[in-house]
Coordinates of C-alpha atoms in Angstrom, one line a residue:
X1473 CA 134.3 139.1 85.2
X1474 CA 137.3 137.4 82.8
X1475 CA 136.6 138.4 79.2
X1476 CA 137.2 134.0 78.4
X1477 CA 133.7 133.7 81.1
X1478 CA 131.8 136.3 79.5
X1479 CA 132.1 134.7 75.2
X1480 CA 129.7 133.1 74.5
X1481 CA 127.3 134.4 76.8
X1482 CA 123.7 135.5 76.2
X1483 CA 123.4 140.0 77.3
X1484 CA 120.4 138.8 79.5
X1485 CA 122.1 136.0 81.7
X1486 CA 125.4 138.9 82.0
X1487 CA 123.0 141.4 83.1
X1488 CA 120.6 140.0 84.7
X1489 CA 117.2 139.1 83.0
X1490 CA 114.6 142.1 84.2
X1491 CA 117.7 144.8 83.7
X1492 CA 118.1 143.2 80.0
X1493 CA 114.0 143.3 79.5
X1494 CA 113.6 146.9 80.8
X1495 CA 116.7 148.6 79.7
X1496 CA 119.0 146.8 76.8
X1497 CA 116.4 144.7 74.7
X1498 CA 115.0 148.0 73.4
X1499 CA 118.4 149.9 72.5
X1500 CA 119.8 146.6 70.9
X1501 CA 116.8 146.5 68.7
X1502 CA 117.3 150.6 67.9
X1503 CA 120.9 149.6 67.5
X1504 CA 120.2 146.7 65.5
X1505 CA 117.7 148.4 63.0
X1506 CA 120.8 150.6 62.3
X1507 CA 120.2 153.9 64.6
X1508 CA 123.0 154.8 67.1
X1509 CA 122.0 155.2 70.5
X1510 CA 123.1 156.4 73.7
X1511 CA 122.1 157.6 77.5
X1512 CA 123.7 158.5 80.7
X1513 CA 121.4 157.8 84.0
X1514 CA 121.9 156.3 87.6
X1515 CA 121.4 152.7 87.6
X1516 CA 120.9 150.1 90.6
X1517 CA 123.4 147.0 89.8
X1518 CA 124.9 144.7 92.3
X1519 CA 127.8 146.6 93.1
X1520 CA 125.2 149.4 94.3
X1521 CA 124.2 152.7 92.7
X1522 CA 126.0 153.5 89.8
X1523 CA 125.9 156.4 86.8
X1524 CA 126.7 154.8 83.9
X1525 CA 126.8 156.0 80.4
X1526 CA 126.4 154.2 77.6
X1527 CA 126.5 153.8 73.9
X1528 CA 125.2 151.6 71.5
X1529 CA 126.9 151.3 68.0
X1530 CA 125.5 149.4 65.4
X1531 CA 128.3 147.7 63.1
X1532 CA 128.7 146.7 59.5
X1533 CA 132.0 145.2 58.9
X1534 CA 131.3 143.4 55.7
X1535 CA 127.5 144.6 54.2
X1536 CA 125.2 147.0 54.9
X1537 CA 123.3 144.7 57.3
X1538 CA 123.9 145.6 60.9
X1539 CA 125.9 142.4 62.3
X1540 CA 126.7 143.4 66.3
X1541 CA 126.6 145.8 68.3
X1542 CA 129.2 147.3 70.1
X1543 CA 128.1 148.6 73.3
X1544 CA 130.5 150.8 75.7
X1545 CA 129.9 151.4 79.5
X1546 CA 131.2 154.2 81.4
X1547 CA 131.5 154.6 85.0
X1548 CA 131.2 158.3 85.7
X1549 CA 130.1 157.7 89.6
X1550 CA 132.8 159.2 90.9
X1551 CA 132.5 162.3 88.4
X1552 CA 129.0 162.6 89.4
X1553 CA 129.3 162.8 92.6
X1554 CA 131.8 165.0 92.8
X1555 CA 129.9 167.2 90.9
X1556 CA 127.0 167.1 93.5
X1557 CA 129.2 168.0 95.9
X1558 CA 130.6 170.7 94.0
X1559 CA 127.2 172.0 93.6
X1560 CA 126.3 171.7 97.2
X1561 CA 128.9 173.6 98.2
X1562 CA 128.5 176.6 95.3
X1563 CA 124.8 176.6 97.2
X1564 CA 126.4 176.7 100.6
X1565 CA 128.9 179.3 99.6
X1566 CA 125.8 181.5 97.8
X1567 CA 123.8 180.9 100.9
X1568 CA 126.5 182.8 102.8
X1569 CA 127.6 185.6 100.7
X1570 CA 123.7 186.1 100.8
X1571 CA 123.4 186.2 104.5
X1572 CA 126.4 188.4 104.4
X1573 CA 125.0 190.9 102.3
X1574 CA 121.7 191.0 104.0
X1575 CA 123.7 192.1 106.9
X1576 CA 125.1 194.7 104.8
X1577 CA 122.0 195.9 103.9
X1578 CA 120.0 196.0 107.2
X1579 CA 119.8 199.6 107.5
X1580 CA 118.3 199.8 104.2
X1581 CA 116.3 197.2 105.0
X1582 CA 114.9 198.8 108.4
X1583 CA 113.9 202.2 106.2
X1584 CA 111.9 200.1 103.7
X1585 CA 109.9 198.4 106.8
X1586 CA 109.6 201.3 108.7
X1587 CA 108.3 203.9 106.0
X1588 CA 105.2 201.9 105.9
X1589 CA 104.4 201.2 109.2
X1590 CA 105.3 204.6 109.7
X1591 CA 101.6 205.1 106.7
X1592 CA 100.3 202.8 109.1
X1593 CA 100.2 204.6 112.4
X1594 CA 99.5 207.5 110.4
X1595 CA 96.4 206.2 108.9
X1596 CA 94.8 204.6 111.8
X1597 CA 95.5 207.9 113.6
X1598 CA 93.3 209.5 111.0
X1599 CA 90.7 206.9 111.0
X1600 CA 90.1 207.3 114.2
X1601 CA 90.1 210.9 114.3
X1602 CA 86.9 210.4 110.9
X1603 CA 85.2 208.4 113.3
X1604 CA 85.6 210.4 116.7
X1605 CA 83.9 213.6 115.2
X1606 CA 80.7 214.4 116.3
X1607 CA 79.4 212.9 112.7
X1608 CA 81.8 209.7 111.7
X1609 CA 82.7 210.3 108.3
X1610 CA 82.9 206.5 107.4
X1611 CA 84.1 207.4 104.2
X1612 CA 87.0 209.0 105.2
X1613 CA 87.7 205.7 107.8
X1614 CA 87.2 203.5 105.4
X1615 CA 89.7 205.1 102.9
X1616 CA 92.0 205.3 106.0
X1617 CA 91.3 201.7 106.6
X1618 CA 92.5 200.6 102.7
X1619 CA 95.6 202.6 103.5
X1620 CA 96.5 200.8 106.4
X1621 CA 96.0 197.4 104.3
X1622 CA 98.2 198.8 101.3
X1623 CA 100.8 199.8 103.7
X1624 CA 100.9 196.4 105.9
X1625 CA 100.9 194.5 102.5
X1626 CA 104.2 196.8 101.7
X1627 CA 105.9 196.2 105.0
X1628 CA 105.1 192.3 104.4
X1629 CA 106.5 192.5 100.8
X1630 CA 109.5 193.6 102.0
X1631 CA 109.8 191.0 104.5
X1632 CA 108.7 188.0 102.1
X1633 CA 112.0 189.1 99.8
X1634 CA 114.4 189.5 103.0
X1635 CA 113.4 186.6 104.0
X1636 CA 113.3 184.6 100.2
X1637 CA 117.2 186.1 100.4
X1638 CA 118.3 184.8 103.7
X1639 CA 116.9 181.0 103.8
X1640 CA 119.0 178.1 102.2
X1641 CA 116.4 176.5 99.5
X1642 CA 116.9 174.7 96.2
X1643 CA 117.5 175.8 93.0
X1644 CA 113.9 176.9 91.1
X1645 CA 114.0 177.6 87.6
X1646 CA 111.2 179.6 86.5
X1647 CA 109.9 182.1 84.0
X1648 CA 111.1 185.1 85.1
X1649 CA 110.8 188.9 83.7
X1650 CA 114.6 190.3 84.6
X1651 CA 113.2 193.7 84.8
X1652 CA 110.7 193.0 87.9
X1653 CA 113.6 191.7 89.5
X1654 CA 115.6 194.7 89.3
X1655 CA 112.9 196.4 90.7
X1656 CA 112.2 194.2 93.5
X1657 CA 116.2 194.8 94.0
X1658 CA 116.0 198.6 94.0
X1659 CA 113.2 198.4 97.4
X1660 CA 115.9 196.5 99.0
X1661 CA 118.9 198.8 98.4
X1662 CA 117.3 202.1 98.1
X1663 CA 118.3 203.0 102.2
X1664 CA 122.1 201.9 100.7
X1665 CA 121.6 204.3 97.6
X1666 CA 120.3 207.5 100.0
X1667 CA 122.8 207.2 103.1
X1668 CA 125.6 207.4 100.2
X1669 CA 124.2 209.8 98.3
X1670 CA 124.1 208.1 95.2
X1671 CA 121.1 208.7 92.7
X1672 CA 119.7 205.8 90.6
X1673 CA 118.9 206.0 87.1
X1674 CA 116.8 203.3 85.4
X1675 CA 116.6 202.7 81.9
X1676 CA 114.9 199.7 81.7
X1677 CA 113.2 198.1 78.6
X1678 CA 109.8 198.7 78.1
X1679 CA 108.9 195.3 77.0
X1680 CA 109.0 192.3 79.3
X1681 CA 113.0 191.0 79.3
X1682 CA 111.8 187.4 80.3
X1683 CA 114.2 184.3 81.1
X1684 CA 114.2 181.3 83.0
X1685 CA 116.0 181.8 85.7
X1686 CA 116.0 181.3 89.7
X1687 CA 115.1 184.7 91.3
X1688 CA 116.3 184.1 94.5
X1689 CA 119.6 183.6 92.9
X1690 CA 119.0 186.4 90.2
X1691 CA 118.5 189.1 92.7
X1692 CA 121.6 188.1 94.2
X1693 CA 123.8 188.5 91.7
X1694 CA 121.8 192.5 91.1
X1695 CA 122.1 193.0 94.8
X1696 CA 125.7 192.1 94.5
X1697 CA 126.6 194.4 91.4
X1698 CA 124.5 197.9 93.0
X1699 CA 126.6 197.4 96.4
X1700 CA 129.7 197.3 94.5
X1701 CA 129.3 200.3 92.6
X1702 CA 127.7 202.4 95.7
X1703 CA 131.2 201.1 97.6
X1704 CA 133.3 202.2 94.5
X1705 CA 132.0 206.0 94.3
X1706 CA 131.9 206.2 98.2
X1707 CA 135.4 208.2 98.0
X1708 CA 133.9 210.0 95.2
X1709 CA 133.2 213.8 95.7
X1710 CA 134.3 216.3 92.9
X1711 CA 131.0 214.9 90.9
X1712 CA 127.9 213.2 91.5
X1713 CA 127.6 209.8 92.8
X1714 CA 125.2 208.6 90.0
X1715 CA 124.4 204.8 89.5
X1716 CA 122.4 203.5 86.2
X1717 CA 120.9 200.1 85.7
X1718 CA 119.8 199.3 82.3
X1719 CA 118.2 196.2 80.3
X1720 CA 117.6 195.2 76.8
X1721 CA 117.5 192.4 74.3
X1722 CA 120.0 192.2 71.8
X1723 CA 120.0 190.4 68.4
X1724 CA 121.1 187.3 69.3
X1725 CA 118.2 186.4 71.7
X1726 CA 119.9 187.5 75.0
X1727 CA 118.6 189.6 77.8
X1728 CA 121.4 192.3 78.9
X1729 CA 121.3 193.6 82.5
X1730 CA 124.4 196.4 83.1
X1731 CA 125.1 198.4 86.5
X1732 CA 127.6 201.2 85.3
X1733 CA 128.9 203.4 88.5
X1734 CA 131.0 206.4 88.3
X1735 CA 133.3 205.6 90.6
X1736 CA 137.1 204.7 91.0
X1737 CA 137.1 202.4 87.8
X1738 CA 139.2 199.0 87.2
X1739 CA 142.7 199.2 86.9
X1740 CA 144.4 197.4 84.3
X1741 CA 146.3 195.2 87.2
X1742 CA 143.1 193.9 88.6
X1743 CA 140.9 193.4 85.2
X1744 CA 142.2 189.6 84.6
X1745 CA 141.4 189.1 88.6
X1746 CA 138.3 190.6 89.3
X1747 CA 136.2 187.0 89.1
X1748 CA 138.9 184.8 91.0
X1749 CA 138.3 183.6 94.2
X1750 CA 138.9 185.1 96.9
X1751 CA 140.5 188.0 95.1
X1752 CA 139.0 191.7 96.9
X1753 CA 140.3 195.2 96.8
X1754 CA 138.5 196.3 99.7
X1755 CA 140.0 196.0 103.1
X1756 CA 136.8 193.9 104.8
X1757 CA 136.2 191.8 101.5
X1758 CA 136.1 188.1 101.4
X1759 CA 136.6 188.2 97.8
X1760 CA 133.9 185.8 97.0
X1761 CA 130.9 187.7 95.6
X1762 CA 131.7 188.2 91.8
X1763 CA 133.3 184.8 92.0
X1764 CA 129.9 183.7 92.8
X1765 CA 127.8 185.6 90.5
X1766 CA 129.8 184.8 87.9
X1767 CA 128.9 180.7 89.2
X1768 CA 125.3 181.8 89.3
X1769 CA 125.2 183.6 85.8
X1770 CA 126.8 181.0 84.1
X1771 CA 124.7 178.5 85.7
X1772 CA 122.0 179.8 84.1
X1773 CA 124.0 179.5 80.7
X1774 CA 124.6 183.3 80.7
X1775 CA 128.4 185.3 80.8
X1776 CA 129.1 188.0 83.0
X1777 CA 131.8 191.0 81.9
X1778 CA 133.1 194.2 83.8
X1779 CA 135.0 196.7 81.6
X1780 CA 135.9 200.8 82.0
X1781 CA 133.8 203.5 81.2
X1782 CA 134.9 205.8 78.6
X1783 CA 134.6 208.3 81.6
X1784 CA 134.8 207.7 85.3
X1785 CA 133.8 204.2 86.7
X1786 CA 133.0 200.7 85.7
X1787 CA 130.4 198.8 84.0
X1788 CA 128.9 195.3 85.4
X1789 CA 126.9 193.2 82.6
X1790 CA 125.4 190.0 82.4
X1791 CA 123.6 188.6 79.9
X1792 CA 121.3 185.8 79.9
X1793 CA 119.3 183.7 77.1
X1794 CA 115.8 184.7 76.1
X1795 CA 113.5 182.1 77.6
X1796 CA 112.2 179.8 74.4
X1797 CA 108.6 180.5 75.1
X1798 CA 109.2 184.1 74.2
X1799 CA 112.0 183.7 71.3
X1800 CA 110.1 180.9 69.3

């Protein structure tokens, strides 16, 4: 509209009357009682669906009464969606490197399912064997028969998080202790740990390390991290192959998660590089999955670092905040 049509006009006939009642009257009257005020929010208008920020300024050009208002619009639509799509694709991306690693991992995966099916046949073997003799022992069968439960619940365990890994869901921010997901983790990879002969060390702290966090995402990033340090010691073999994962809260209300490897290090050419997309040492790589767990970390307003060891190998860390429920 021409500035010369708009002087002169009452707020309520430019906007429209019901978008004046419901959303300026009450931040000019804020505004006019002296308080600056200001929100950013998708808005229906008659040019369609817009995100708008706006400001409301209250102005004293000559006492200390408040004499206008100055308001100021932004259209960030096109930011905004932009930004969606950014985000969808960061999911879509995630979702991949996920499916990828799951492949990656499916012989480690088949040893954690079969050990316990493996209890299972075992124990029902036995059960039956307590109730063939000549006297059941129902005892015995019924122990056998809690066994089998314990071991199907296992087997189905592992098959809820394979399955939590693979499918393409939203983002769920919950309270989350960081050391039960390492843990969860560890019966994914251990298959990946034995067939390379690498031993695990955990030093985890002994008090909850909570954060709110998405744990699908989480256990990415962890899942991530361990494969990269089993593939940097796998042309390791004048010492042991030893991988440590430790957590622990430092002073400034952060939760620290570290995978430190023994294995070929980071040279000093590829330190500045090592989070850029599409940037890989190894011949197979896509180069994508530090890129995206350094998205997912930071995401959830976290950093995440590599640097030498003072020995052999590298050291993975990211830290995360302390969720406020726990810090206040």
């Amino acid at each position: 509209m021409p500035a010369e049509n708009m002087v002169g006009m009452h707020v309520a006939d430019l906007l429209g009357r019901e978008s004046f009642e419901q959303l300026a009257k009450a931040y000019l009257d804020r505004c006019f009682a002296g308080e600056e005020v200001s929100y950013a929010d998708w808005l229906t208008t008659s040019h369609g669906r817009r995100y708008s920020a706006v400001t409301y300024s209250p102005l004293r050009p000559d006492s200390e009464r408040v004499e206008a208002a100055l308001v100021i619009i932004r259209d960030l639509t096109e930011h905004m969606l932009a930004s969606e799509a950014l985000r969808e694709a960061q999911m879509e991306l995630a979702h991949v490197n996920r499916v990828t690693t799951m492949g990656q991992l499916t012989a480690s995966i088949a040893h954690e399912v079969n050990q316990p099916l493996a209890g299972v046949v075992a124990n029902a073997e036995a059960c039956l064997r307590w109730l063939d003799r000549e006297t059941p022992d129902l005892e015995e069968a019924r122990q056998s028969v809690r066994w089998i439960m314990d071991d199907g619940n296992r087997a189905s365990e592992v098959i809820r998080r394979v399955r939590a890994l693979a499918r393409k869901t939203s983002i769920e921010r919950v309270a989350l202790d960081l050391n039960e997901v390492v843990r969860e983790v560890m019966a994914l990879v251990q298959g990946e740990l034995i067939n390379n002969a690498v031993s695990l060390r955990l030093e985890l702290a002994p008090a909850p390390s909570r954060i709110l966090g998405d744990r699908v995402q989480l256990q990415q990033v962890i899942i991530n991290l361990v494969m990269n340090g089993i593939e940097a010691m796998q042309s390791v073999t004048e010492r042991p192959r030893e991988l440590t994962i430790r957590s622990r809260q430092d002073e400034a209300g952060q939760v620290l998660v570290s995978v430190t490897d023994c294995g070929v290090g980071i040279s000093a050419e590829n330190a500045n590089r090592l989070f850029n997309a599409f940037f890989t040492t190894k011949s197979s790589g896509m180069g994508m999955g530090l890129s995206i767990c350094r998205s997912i970390v930071e995401a959830h307003g976290g950093r995440l670092s590599a640097s030498g060891n003072d020995g052999p190998g590298a050291t993975f860390q990211f830290a995360l905040p302390v969720h406020q429920e726990d810090a206040s």
